[in-house]
PDB file of C-alpha atoms and ligand atoms in Angstrom:
ATOM      1  CA  MET A   5      -7.870  -7.470 -21.369  1.00 96.00           C
ATOM      2  CA  ASP A   6      -8.033 -10.807 -23.081  1.00 98.00           C
ATOM      3  CA  VAL A   7     -10.432 -12.782 -20.861  1.00 98.00           C
ATOM      4  CA  SER A   8     -10.856 -16.550 -21.332  1.00 98.00           C
ATOM      5  CA  ILE A   9     -13.493 -18.442 -19.316  1.00 98.00           C
ATOM      6  CA  PHE A  10     -13.026 -22.141 -18.770  1.00 98.00           C
ATOM      7  CA  ALA A  11     -15.467 -24.762 -17.497  1.00 98.00           C
ATOM      8  CA  ASP A  12     -13.549 -25.266 -14.272  1.00 98.00           C
ATOM      9  CA  ALA A  13     -10.422 -24.371 -12.337  1.00 98.00           C
ATOM     10  CA  GLY A  14      -8.584 -27.467 -13.692  1.00 98.00           C
ATOM     11  CA  GLU A  15      -9.066 -26.385 -17.327  1.00 98.00           C
ATOM     12  CA  ALA A  16      -8.079 -22.787 -16.619  1.00 98.00           C
ATOM     13  CA  SER A  17      -4.918 -24.012 -14.829  1.00 98.00           C
ATOM     14  CA  SER A  18      -3.971 -26.401 -17.671  1.00 98.00           C
ATOM     15  CA  ALA A  19      -4.487 -23.713 -20.307  1.00 98.00           C
ATOM     16  CA  LEU A  20      -2.347 -21.291 -18.308  1.00 98.00           C
ATOM     17  CA  ALA A  21       0.417 -23.868 -17.835  1.00 98.00           C
ATOM     18  CA  SER A  22       0.371 -24.621 -21.560  1.00 98.00           C
ATOM     19  CA  ARG A  23       0.729 -20.878 -22.256  1.00 98.00           C
ATOM     20  CA  VAL A  24       3.692 -20.580 -19.935  1.00 98.00           C
ATOM     21  CA  ALA A  25       5.356 -23.592 -21.553  1.00 98.00           C
ATOM     22  CA  GLU A  26       4.731 -22.162 -25.026  1.00 97.00           C
ATOM     23  CA  LEU A  27       6.388 -18.855 -24.110  1.00 97.00           C
ATOM     24  CA  LEU A  28       9.268 -20.752 -22.541  1.00 97.00           C
ATOM     25  CA  ARG A  29       9.838 -22.624 -25.793  1.00 97.00           C
ATOM     26  CA  ARG A  30       9.844 -19.334 -27.701  1.00 97.00           C
ATOM     27  CA  ILE A  31      12.078 -17.505 -25.180  1.00 97.00           C
ATOM     28  CA  PRO A  32      14.204 -20.120 -23.269  1.00 98.00           C
ATOM     29  CA  ALA A  33      15.812 -17.404 -21.119  1.00 98.00           C
ATOM     30  CA  LEU A  34      12.427 -16.178 -19.927  1.00 98.00           C
ATOM     31  CA  VAL A  35      12.383 -13.862 -16.900  1.00 98.00           C
ATOM     32  CA  LEU A  36       9.334 -14.976 -14.951  1.00 98.00           C
ATOM     33  CA  GLY A  37       7.532 -13.305 -12.057  1.00 98.00           C
ATOM     34  CA  LEU A  38       5.651 -15.779  -9.918  1.00 98.00           C
ATOM     35  CA  PRO A  39       3.100 -15.515  -7.108  1.00 98.00           C
ATOM     36  CA  ALA A  40       2.242 -17.689  -4.110  1.00 97.00           C
ATOM     37  CA  GLY A  41      -1.395 -18.374  -3.221  1.00 96.00           C
ATOM     38  CA  ARG A  42      -3.667 -21.402  -3.457  1.00 96.00           C
ATOM     39  CA  THR A  43      -4.927 -20.536  -6.944  1.00 98.00           C
ATOM     40  CA  PRO A  44      -1.733 -21.148  -8.944  1.00 98.00           C
ATOM     41  CA  ILE A  45      -0.989 -24.534  -7.232  1.00 98.00           C
ATOM     42  CA  ALA A  46      -2.787 -26.489 -10.005  1.00 98.00           C
ATOM     43  CA  THR A  47      -0.905 -24.499 -12.703  1.00 98.00           C
ATOM     44  CA  TYR A  48       2.432 -25.210 -10.941  1.00 98.00           C
ATOM     45  CA  THR A  49       1.567 -28.953 -10.681  1.00 98.00           C
ATOM     46  CA  GLU A  50       0.782 -28.991 -14.407  1.00 98.00           C
ATOM     47  CA  LEU A  51       4.044 -27.136 -15.188  1.00 98.00           C
ATOM     48  CA  CYS A  52       5.961 -29.796 -13.214  1.00 98.00           C
ATOM     49  CA  ARG A  53       4.174 -32.434 -15.264  1.00 98.00           C
ATOM     50  CA  LEU A  54       4.995 -30.668 -18.548  1.00 98.00           C
ATOM     51  CA  HIS A  55       8.607 -30.461 -17.427  1.00 98.00           C
ATOM     52  CA  ALA A  56       8.709 -34.170 -16.605  1.00 98.00           C
ATOM     53  CA  ALA A  57       7.240 -34.865 -20.078  1.00 98.00           C
ATOM     54  CA  GLY A  58      10.017 -32.820 -21.688  1.00 97.00           C
ATOM     55  CA  GLU A  59       7.693 -29.988 -22.743  1.00 97.00           C
ATOM     56  CA  ALA A  60       8.938 -27.269 -20.410  1.00 98.00           C
ATOM     57  CA  ASP A  61      12.645 -26.615 -20.003  1.00 98.00           C
ATOM     58  CA  PHE A  62      13.454 -23.984 -17.351  1.00 98.00           C
ATOM     59  CA  SER A  63      17.228 -24.456 -17.506  1.00 98.00           C
ATOM     60  CA  GLN A  64      17.820 -20.975 -18.881  1.00 98.00           C
ATOM     61  CA  ALA A  65      14.892 -19.206 -17.129  1.00 98.00           C
ATOM     62  CA  THR A  66      15.066 -16.716 -14.303  1.00 98.00           C
ATOM     63  CA  VAL A  67      12.492 -16.475 -11.546  1.00 98.00           C
ATOM     64  CA  PHE A  68      11.512 -13.557  -9.352  1.00 98.00           C
ATOM     65  CA  LEU A  69       8.938 -14.240  -6.583  1.00 98.00           C
ATOM     66  CA  LEU A  70       6.562 -11.369  -6.105  1.00 98.00           C
ATOM     67  CA  ASP A  71       6.382 -10.976  -2.414  1.00 98.00           C
ATOM     68  CA  GLU A  72       7.386 -12.277   1.046  1.00 98.00           C
ATOM     69  CA  PHE A  73       6.277 -11.840   4.656  1.00 98.00           C
ATOM     70  CA  VAL A  74       8.459  -9.674   6.852  1.00 98.00           C
ATOM     71  CA  GLY A  75      10.141 -11.653   9.637  1.00 97.00           C
ATOM     72  CA  LEU A  76      10.154 -15.106   7.947  1.00 95.00           C
ATOM     73  CA  ASP A  77      13.227 -16.775   6.484  1.00 92.00           C
ATOM     74  CA  ALA A  78      12.964 -18.742   3.288  1.00 93.00           C
ATOM     75  CA  SER A  79      12.668 -22.075   5.091  1.00 92.00           C
ATOM     76  CA  HIS A  80       9.741 -21.085   7.309  1.00 95.00           C
ATOM     77  CA  SER A  81       6.647 -23.163   6.595  1.00 94.00           C
ATOM     78  CA  GLY A  82       4.636 -19.988   6.038  1.00 96.00           C
ATOM     79  CA  SER A  83       7.104 -18.265   3.702  1.00 97.00           C
ATOM     80  CA  PHE A  84       6.209 -17.698   0.076  1.00 97.00           C
ATOM     81  CA  ARG A  85       9.671 -18.771  -0.947  1.00 97.00           C
ATOM     82  CA  ARG A  86       9.113 -22.178   0.633  1.00 97.00           C
ATOM     83  CA  PHE A  87       5.597 -22.335  -0.830  1.00 97.00           C
ATOM     84  CA  VAL A  88       6.680 -21.755  -4.432  1.00 98.00           C
ATOM     85  CA  GLY A  89       9.665 -24.017  -3.794  1.00 98.00           C
ATOM     86  CA  GLN A  90       7.453 -26.822  -2.689  1.00 97.00           C
ATOM     87  CA  HIS A  91       4.779 -26.479  -5.400  1.00 98.00           C
ATOM     88  CA  LEU A  92       6.936 -25.581  -8.434  1.00 98.00           C
ATOM     89  CA  LEU A  93      10.655 -25.057  -8.115  1.00 98.00           C
ATOM     90  CA  SER A  94      11.402 -28.496  -6.666  1.00 98.00           C
ATOM     91  CA  GLY A  95       9.705 -30.083  -9.705  1.00 98.00           C
ATOM     92  CA  ILE A  96      11.399 -28.131 -12.508  1.00 98.00           C
ATOM     93  CA  ASN A  97      14.968 -27.577 -13.617  1.00 98.00           C
ATOM     94  CA  VAL A  98      15.395 -23.895 -12.850  1.00 98.00           C
ATOM     95  CA  ASP A  99      18.947 -22.993 -11.757  1.00 98.00           C
ATOM     96  CA  PRO A 100      18.768 -22.124  -8.042  1.00 98.00           C
ATOM     97  CA  GLU A 101      21.238 -19.266  -8.768  1.00 98.00           C
ATOM     98  CA  ARG A 102      18.543 -17.722 -10.947  1.00 98.00           C
ATOM     99  CA  VAL A 103      15.736 -17.883  -8.354  1.00 98.00           C
ATOM    100  CA  HIS A 104      15.254 -14.520  -6.691  1.00 98.00           C
ATOM    101  CA  SER A 105      13.144 -13.745  -3.684  1.00 98.00           C
ATOM    102  CA  LEU A 106      12.714 -10.930  -1.222  1.00 98.00           C
ATOM    103  CA  ASP A 107      14.480 -11.552   2.100  1.00 98.00           C
ATOM    104  CA  GLY A 108      11.845 -11.284   4.859  1.00 97.00           C
ATOM    105  CA  LEU A 109      14.683 -11.175   7.439  1.00 97.00           C
ATOM    106  CA  ALA A 110      16.621  -8.298   5.844  1.00 97.00           C
ATOM    107  CA  SER A 111      17.900  -5.931   8.556  1.00 96.00           C
ATOM    108  CA  ASP A 112      17.063  -2.948   6.357  1.00 97.00           C
ATOM    109  CA  PRO A 113      13.886  -3.673   4.344  1.00 97.00           C
ATOM    110  CA  GLY A 114      14.311  -0.408   2.389  1.00 97.00           C
ATOM    111  CA  VAL A 115      17.716  -1.510   1.158  1.00 98.00           C
ATOM    112  CA  GLU A 116      16.373  -4.987   0.417  1.00 98.00           C
ATOM    113  CA  CYS A 117      13.514  -3.533  -1.688  1.00 98.00           C
ATOM    114  CA  GLU A 118      15.951  -1.393  -3.694  1.00 98.00           C
ATOM    115  CA  ARG A 119      18.222  -4.468  -4.205  1.00 98.00           C
ATOM    116  CA  TYR A 120      15.242  -6.327  -5.624  1.00 98.00           C
ATOM    117  CA  GLU A 121      14.122  -3.495  -7.838  1.00 97.00           C
ATOM    118  CA  GLU A 122      17.685  -3.284  -9.269  1.00 97.00           C
ATOM    119  CA  ALA A 123      17.922  -7.089  -9.649  1.00 98.00           C
ATOM    120  CA  ILE A 124      14.757  -7.151 -11.791  1.00 98.00           C
ATOM    121  CA  ALA A 125      16.010  -4.209 -13.875  1.00 97.00           C
ATOM    122  CA  ALA A 126      19.419  -5.893 -14.356  1.00 97.00           C
ATOM    123  CA  CYS A 127      17.622  -8.858 -15.959  1.00 97.00           C
ATOM    124  CA  GLY A 128      15.815  -6.478 -18.328  1.00 97.00           C
ATOM    125  CA  GLY A 129      12.522  -6.619 -16.449  1.00 97.00           C
ATOM    126  CA  LEU A 130       9.966  -9.423 -16.340  1.00 98.00           C
ATOM    127  CA  ASN A 131       9.074 -11.097 -19.634  1.00 97.00           C
ATOM    128  CA  LEU A 132       6.165 -12.963 -18.205  1.00 98.00           C
ATOM    129  CA  LEU A 133       4.354 -12.189 -15.021  1.00 98.00           C
ATOM    130  CA  LEU A 134       1.953 -14.689 -13.527  1.00 98.00           C
ATOM    131  CA  LEU A 135      -0.508 -13.142 -11.123  1.00 98.00           C
ATOM    132  CA  GLY A 136      -3.272 -14.234  -8.823  1.00 98.00           C
ATOM    133  CA  ILE A 137      -5.745 -11.776  -7.265  1.00 98.00           C
ATOM    134  CA  GLY A 138      -6.776 -11.257  -3.661  1.00 98.00           C
ATOM    135  CA  VAL A 139     -10.485 -11.240  -2.708  1.00 98.00           C
ATOM    136  CA  ASN A 140      -9.929  -7.500  -2.089  1.00 98.00           C
ATOM    137  CA  GLY A 141      -8.319  -6.913  -5.481  1.00 98.00           C
ATOM    138  CA  HIS A 142      -4.680  -6.904  -4.392  1.00 98.00           C
ATOM    139  CA  VAL A 143      -1.917  -8.177  -6.704  1.00 98.00           C
ATOM    140  CA  GLY A 144       1.282  -9.379  -5.078  1.00 98.00           C
ATOM    141  CA  PHE A 145       0.872  -7.532  -1.776  1.00 98.00           C
ATOM    142  CA  ASN A 146      -0.155  -4.251  -3.319  1.00 98.00           C
ATOM    143  CA  GLU A 147      -3.045  -3.677  -0.953  1.00 98.00           C
ATOM    144  CA  PRO A 148      -6.089  -1.418  -1.517  1.00 98.00           C
ATOM    145  CA  GLY A 149      -5.656   1.969   0.078  1.00 97.00           C
ATOM    146  CA  GLN A 150      -5.252   5.701  -0.527  1.00 97.00           C
ATOM    147  CA  THR A 151      -2.080   5.208  -2.567  1.00 97.00           C
ATOM    148  CA  LEU A 152      -0.198   2.581  -4.520  1.00 97.00           C
ATOM    149  CA  ASN A 153       3.548   2.167  -4.683  1.00 97.00           C
ATOM    150  CA  ALA A 154       5.314   1.977  -7.987  1.00 97.00           C
ATOM    151  CA  ARG A 155       8.454   0.469  -6.515  1.00 97.00           C
ATOM    152  CA  THR A 156       9.221  -2.640  -4.435  1.00 98.00           C
ATOM    153  CA  HIS A 157       8.167  -1.700  -0.881  1.00 98.00           C
ATOM    154  CA  ARG A 158       7.312  -2.761   2.628  1.00 98.00           C
ATOM    155  CA  THR A 159       3.592  -2.838   3.309  1.00 98.00           C
ATOM    156  CA  VAL A 160       1.258  -3.287   6.278  1.00 98.00           C
ATOM    157  CA  LEU A 161      -1.187  -6.120   5.480  1.00 98.00           C
ATOM    158  CA  LEU A 162      -4.890  -5.548   5.878  1.00 98.00           C
ATOM    159  CA  GLU A 163      -6.616  -7.825   8.410  1.00 97.00           C
ATOM    160  CA  GLU A 164      -8.702  -9.394   5.613  1.00 97.00           C
ATOM    161  CA  THR A 165      -5.444 -10.327   3.872  1.00 97.00           C
ATOM    162  CA  ARG A 166      -4.005 -11.835   7.034  1.00 97.00           C
ATOM    163  CA  ALA A 167      -7.211 -13.886   7.368  1.00 97.00           C
ATOM    164  CA  GLU A 168      -6.853 -15.094   3.763  1.00 95.00           C
ATOM    165  CA  ASN A 169      -3.317 -16.264   4.449  1.00 96.00           C
ATOM    166  CA  ALA A 170      -4.071 -17.982   7.784  1.00 96.00           C
ATOM    167  CA  SER A 171      -4.057 -21.430   6.149  1.00 94.00           C
ATOM    168  CA  LEU A 172      -0.233 -21.084   5.773  1.00 94.00           C
ATOM    169  CA  PHE A 173      -0.010 -20.666   9.561  1.00 96.00           C
ATOM    170  CA  GLY A 174      -2.140 -23.534  10.806  1.00 95.00           C
ATOM    171  CA  GLY A 175      -5.296 -21.514  10.374  1.00 96.00           C
ATOM    172  CA  ALA A 176      -4.176 -18.945  12.984  1.00 97.00           C
ATOM    173  CA  GLN A 177      -4.645 -15.379  11.658  1.00 97.00           C
ATOM    174  CA  ASN A 178      -2.727 -13.976  14.630  1.00 97.00           C
ATOM    175  CA  ARG A 179       0.369 -15.907  13.471  1.00 97.00           C
ATOM    176  CA  VAL A 180       0.305 -14.298   9.999  1.00 97.00           C
ATOM    177  CA  PRO A 181       2.983 -11.590   9.893  1.00 98.00           C
ATOM    178  CA  ARG A 182       1.619  -8.017   9.951  1.00 98.00           C
ATOM    179  CA  GLU A 183       3.898  -6.793   7.176  1.00 98.00           C
ATOM    180  CA  ALA A 184       5.269  -7.941   3.863  1.00 98.00           C
ATOM    181  CA  LEU A 185       7.624  -6.914   1.107  1.00 98.00           C
ATOM    182  CA  SER A 186       6.191  -6.767  -2.402  1.00 98.00           C
ATOM    183  CA  ILE A 187       7.156  -5.692  -5.884  1.00 98.00           C
ATOM    184  CA  GLY A 188       5.225  -2.548  -6.829  1.00 98.00           C
ATOM    185  CA  MET A 189       2.875  -1.611  -9.589  1.00 98.00           C
ATOM    186  CA  GLY A 190       5.803  -0.256 -11.682  1.00 97.00           C
ATOM    187  CA  ALA A 191       7.520  -3.603 -12.213  1.00 97.00           C
ATOM    188  CA  ILE A 192       4.088  -5.223 -12.672  1.00 98.00           C
ATOM    189  CA  LEU A 193       3.018  -2.827 -15.409  1.00 98.00           C
ATOM    190  CA  ARG A 194       6.421  -2.951 -17.113  1.00 98.00           C
ATOM    191  CA  ALA A 195       6.205  -6.783 -17.546  1.00 98.00           C
ATOM    192  CA  ASP A 196       6.044  -7.705 -21.283  1.00 98.00           C
ATOM    193  CA  THR A 197       3.095 -10.081 -20.765  1.00 98.00           C
ATOM    194  CA  ILE A 198       0.825 -10.563 -17.777  1.00 98.00           C
ATOM    195  CA  VAL A 199      -1.152 -13.752 -17.258  1.00 98.00           C
ATOM    196  CA  MET A 200      -3.663 -13.644 -14.418  1.00 98.00           C
ATOM    197  CA  ILE A 201      -5.542 -16.616 -12.985  1.00 98.00           C
ATOM    198  CA  ALA A 202      -8.621 -16.349 -10.755  1.00 98.00           C
ATOM    199  CA  THR A 203     -10.972 -19.154  -9.784  1.00 98.00           C
ATOM    200  CA  GLY A 204     -14.012 -19.537  -7.547  1.00 98.00           C
ATOM    201  CA  GLU A 205     -16.971 -17.316  -6.816  1.00 98.00           C
ATOM    202  CA  ARG A 206     -15.169 -15.490  -3.992  1.00 97.00           C
ATOM    203  CA  LYS A 207     -12.970 -13.828  -6.615  1.00 98.00           C
ATOM    204  CA  ALA A 208     -15.848 -12.756  -8.938  1.00 98.00           C
ATOM    205  CA  SER A 209     -16.308  -9.271  -7.503  1.00 98.00           C
ATOM    206  CA  ALA A 210     -12.544  -8.443  -7.609  1.00 98.00           C
ATOM    207  CA  VAL A 211     -12.342  -9.834 -11.121  1.00 98.00           C
ATOM    208  CA  ALA A 212     -15.207  -7.655 -12.301  1.00 98.00           C
ATOM    209  CA  GLY A 213     -13.552  -4.596 -10.788  1.00 98.00           C
ATOM    210  CA  MET A 214     -10.252  -5.533 -12.416  1.00 98.00           C
ATOM    211  CA  VAL A 215     -11.749  -5.974 -15.921  1.00 98.00           C
ATOM    212  CA  ARG A 216     -14.526  -3.422 -15.961  1.00 97.00           C
ATOM    213  CA  GLY A 217     -14.306  -1.142 -12.930  1.00 96.00           C
ATOM    214  CA  PRO A 218     -12.782   2.325 -12.672  1.00 98.00           C
ATOM    215  CA  LEU A 219      -9.063   2.636 -12.097  1.00 98.00           C
ATOM    216  CA  THR A 220      -8.802   2.966  -8.356  1.00 98.00           C
ATOM    217  CA  THR A 221      -6.160   2.426  -5.721  1.00 98.00           C
ATOM    218  CA  GLN A 222      -8.962   0.762  -3.734  1.00 98.00           C
ATOM    219  CA  LEU A 223      -8.765  -2.154  -6.225  1.00 98.00           C
ATOM    220  CA  PRO A 224      -5.113  -2.393  -7.242  1.00 98.00           C
ATOM    221  CA  ALA A 225      -5.733  -4.969 -10.000  1.00 98.00           C
ATOM    222  CA  SER A 226      -7.799  -2.368 -11.870  1.00 98.00           C
ATOM    223  CA  PHE A 227      -4.467  -0.783 -12.890  1.00 98.00           C
ATOM    224  CA  LEU A 228      -3.859  -3.820 -15.073  1.00 98.00           C
ATOM    225  CA  GLN A 229      -6.278  -2.151 -17.520  1.00 98.00           C
ATOM    226  CA  LEU A 230      -3.333   0.178 -18.378  1.00 98.00           C
ATOM    227  CA  HIS A 231      -1.252  -2.772 -19.667  1.00 98.00           C
ATOM    228  CA  ARG A 232      -1.292  -3.726 -23.308  1.00 97.00           C
ATOM    229  CA  ARG A 233      -1.053  -7.477 -22.907  1.00 97.00           C
ATOM    230  CA  VAL A 234      -3.008  -9.006 -20.047  1.00 98.00           C
ATOM    231  CA  GLU A 235      -4.456 -12.539 -20.458  1.00 98.00           C
ATOM    232  CA  VAL A 236      -6.997 -13.450 -17.795  1.00 98.00           C
ATOM    233  CA  TYR A 237      -7.742 -17.125 -17.114  1.00 98.00           C
ATOM    234  CA  LEU A 238     -11.022 -17.660 -15.262  1.00 98.00           C
ATOM    235  CA  ASP A 239     -13.261 -20.517 -14.308  1.00 98.00           C
ATOM    236  CA  ARG A 240     -16.987 -19.918 -14.693  1.00 98.00           C
ATOM    237  CA  ALA A 241     -17.444 -19.132 -11.043  1.00 98.00           C
ATOM    238  CA  ALA A 242     -14.863 -16.280 -11.075  1.00 98.00           C
ATOM    239  CA  ALA A 243     -16.565 -14.826 -14.178  1.00 98.00           C
ATOM    240  CA  THR A 244     -20.081 -14.591 -12.712  1.00 98.00           C
ATOM    241  CA  ALA A 245     -19.935 -10.782 -12.084  1.00 98.00           C
ATOM    242  CA  LEU A 246     -18.568  -9.869 -15.519  1.00 96.00           C
TER     243      LEU A 246
HETATM  244  C1  GLP B   9      -1.774 -13.680  -1.573  1.00 64.24           C
HETATM  245  C2  GLP B   9      -0.628 -13.198  -2.491  1.00 64.24           C
HETATM  246  C3  GLP B   9      -1.074 -12.892  -3.871  1.00 64.24           C
HETATM  247  C4  GLP B   9      -2.129 -13.939  -4.271  1.00 64.24           C
HETATM  248  C5  GLP B   9      -3.354 -13.681  -3.444  1.00 64.24           C
HETATM  249  C6  GLP B   9      -4.442 -14.702  -3.661  1.00 64.24           C
HETATM  250  O1  GLP B   9      -1.787 -13.070  -0.379  1.00 64.24           O
HETATM  251  N1  GLP B   9       0.154 -12.042  -1.982  1.00 64.24           N
HETATM  252  O2  GLP B   9       0.014 -12.932  -4.766  1.00 64.24           O
HETATM  253  O3  GLP B   9      -2.506 -13.763  -5.651  1.00 64.24           O
HETATM  254  O4  GLP B   9      -3.077 -13.489  -2.099  1.00 64.24           O
HETATM  255  O5  GLP B   9      -4.223 -15.913  -3.028  1.00 64.24           O
HETATM  256  P1  GLP B   9      -5.123 -17.179  -3.233  1.00 64.24           P
HETATM  257  O6  GLP B   9      -4.828 -17.698  -4.571  1.00 64.24           O
HETATM  258  O7  GLP B   9      -4.721 -18.163  -2.161  1.00 64.24           O
HETATM  259  O8  GLP B   9      -6.557 -16.760  -3.079  1.00 64.24           O
END
């Protein structure tokens, strides 16, 4: 893994945004995978700024969001679709027709997951996948456990993950949905380039496991070691256990 350590979260976020903009200039019809989470907000803000400055044109790009809570529609204040819409999509010129997300209200989640898997494949897979990491080492909503899923799937969220996401629900963990839909490790590992951002000391242990630990389903991000092109953007605090 190509690990870069920056003085602070702002510098890591700016460097990542510049990298995304650079790839976008090289491949205007970029197929992008994007996460929710607090960590990428600063990167998204900087991408909106770069777009306003004429340095990032998303007009030909395609976006796939990584995951969504089961039971929420795209307009719900806790939904990841709304979150990425608010922090990024509303500030760039991506064609709404080319923004894909998992439908948390799908009557048959299995069919919805297959639809998503096929939609990503129909675009030729993800060119650039932006990832955050959970404190417990999850990527997307691929949670630690006995097994990992290669394909897009429905998953039961761990209580620690519900706690981490409580801020989207007014701080109430009991309002965080118990299940989510997430792309699987297959689509993640098939992405041409993966860029991962992690900031803050709370992520240090997961980051160390991801970069140096054994491959284990108990720390899903460790599987990124199998990928040829992973760039990791860290602030100093997230790098303290390396
Ligand atoms: C969320 C998302 C992940 C995200 C992670 C970290 O639950 N499913 O895609 O990377 O948790 O979020 P944060 O950046 O808020 O710590």
